Amino acid sequence: MNIELYQVDAFASKPFEGNPAAVCPLETWLDDGVLQAIATENNLSETAFFVPTESGYQLRWFTPAVEVDLCGHATLAAAWVIFNMLGDSAELLQFETRSGQLLVQRDGDELAMDFPAKVVEPFTMEAEVKAALGINEIEELLISDDIVVVVNDAQLIESLTPDMQQLKRLPGRGIVVTAKGRDVDVVSRWFGPKVGVEEDPVTGSAHTSLAPYWAKRLGKQQLTARQGGARKGALSCEIEGDRVIIKGRVAPYLKGLITLPPQ
């Protein structure tokens, strides 16, 4: 049994930037254990699987360790594969996911994803967060599904070397450290060792929390953002009511076949 596999770089204008994701189109769902095994074998932060439905596609995402509720860059990657490799001529794609319906549409040479905005709340474990990140000052500490650490120096984010074992002991899916940017509105890095991803170069889902926070703080509805450490990617965000429109480009990298034993 063969399954097509595409690996693309999301939130990237060319290969070797942004966040790599694997995308596997399926006709019907395989057993969850097989999906997880493929994602583990791929060893990328996310592998996206989708199956056609009457109204669009059912979409799921797996890290090398677990299935997750929401993934931005792998949604962008899946949409790019559907548009550009599978030849879907629609202007708008509808995905049914564990986070509800997600929409992706063409926007020039970018793709625009329509995600639900998330509300952040105050979080109190400042000493533990500082120790895990190896930093001395935090401007603001918040939580949604991720811990959000706001610092006042964008350069500090570049030099972060977190203790992954300490991060695993903190609540939430992962931890994102963010600051006001210089040449862009927002910069950040995201760490998720608890879900099998030590660092994710560009995390679209994290910006469903970051974008509303920074939009309110900066007094603007449209934001430019950059995420990553050694490897970086670019995206833009726009607040529309209780939704966040996240835009980015995708660069193709490889196409192959996964060979599976008979099911």
XYZ file of N, CA, C and O in Angstrom, residues 123 125 127-133 143 147 162-175 191-195:
120
model
N -1.365 34.454 34.393
C -0.774 33.191 34.850
C 0.254 33.530 35.918
O 0.964 34.535 35.805
N 2.774 31.393 37.623
C 3.979 30.607 37.948
C 5.237 31.285 37.397
O 6.011 30.704 36.643
N 8.132 32.309 38.798
C 9.440 31.776 39.186
C 9.776 30.522 38.384
O 10.908 30.355 37.906
N 8.795 29.643 38.221
C 9.022 28.402 37.480
C 9.297 28.680 36.002
O 10.150 28.037 35.388
N 8.576 29.642 35.437
C 8.769 29.982 34.024
C 10.142 30.605 33.806
O 10.853 30.263 32.853
N 10.529 31.514 34.686
C 11.849 32.130 34.572
C 12.950 31.073 34.638
O 13.916 31.100 33.861
N 12.826 30.134 35.580
C 13.845 29.092 35.727
C 13.908 28.212 34.490
O 14.994 27.849 34.020
N 12.746 27.855 33.934
C 12.714 26.983 32.760
C 13.303 27.663 31.537
O 13.965 27.026 30.710
N 13.063 28.964 31.409
C 13.562 29.699 30.240
C 14.968 30.253 30.440
O 15.622 30.644 29.473
N -1.753 32.914 29.895
C -1.954 31.541 29.427
C -3.254 31.450 28.640
O -4.251 32.103 28.951
N 1.337 28.766 27.468
C 1.818 29.850 28.318
C 2.409 30.918 27.403
O 3.185 30.609 26.497
N 16.144 27.251 26.577
C 15.310 26.736 27.670
C 15.754 25.359 28.148
O 16.380 24.576 27.417
N 15.393 25.058 29.386
C 15.559 23.729 29.956
C 14.304 22.925 29.603
O 13.234 23.155 30.157
N 14.428 21.994 28.666
C 13.257 21.283 28.164
C 12.593 20.429 29.241
O 11.367 20.284 29.257
N 13.368 19.870 30.151
C 12.770 19.061 31.213
C 11.925 19.916 32.146
O 10.854 19.494 32.581
N 12.386 21.122 32.441
C 11.580 22.020 33.269
C 10.341 22.493 32.523
O 9.266 22.646 33.121
N 10.469 22.733 31.214
C 9.299 23.139 30.430
C 8.217 22.060 30.459
O 7.027 22.371 30.485
N 8.621 20.801 30.440
C 7.645 19.706 30.449
C 6.791 19.706 31.710
O 5.667 19.199 31.711
N 7.324 20.269 32.793
C 6.592 20.256 34.056
C 5.599 21.408 34.185
O 4.823 21.465 35.138
N 5.611 22.329 33.232
C 4.680 23.449 33.259
C 3.350 23.058 32.619
O 3.316 22.183 31.760
N 2.244 23.691 33.005
C 0.945 23.377 32.387
C 0.866 23.895 30.960
O 1.731 24.644 30.491
N -0.185 23.508 30.266
C -0.404 23.994 28.912
C 0.232 23.112 27.862
O 1.023 22.213 28.154
N -0.115 23.394 26.616
C 0.431 22.645 25.483
C 1.909 22.930 25.268
O 2.723 22.040 25.045
N 2.253 24.234 25.318
C 3.635 24.661 25.094
C 3.826 26.029 25.701
O 2.989 26.523 26.477
N 4.935 26.656 25.349
C 5.228 27.982 25.878
C 5.764 28.852 24.751
O 6.630 28.422 23.978
N 8.033 26.704 22.174
C 8.653 25.453 22.627
C 7.562 24.519 23.134
O 6.701 24.926 23.919
N 7.610 23.244 22.696
C 6.575 22.297 23.100
C 7.084 20.901 23.360
O 6.581 19.939 22.761
N 8.072 20.733 24.256
C 8.597 19.382 24.488
C 7.552 18.409 25.021
O 7.667 17.203 24.826
N 6.508 18.934 25.654
C 5.467 18.065 26.200
C 4.720 17.317 25.094
O 4.221 16.212 25.311
N 4.641 17.933 23.898
C 3.957 17.286 22.774
C 4.953 16.762 21.735
O 4.589 16.501 20.591
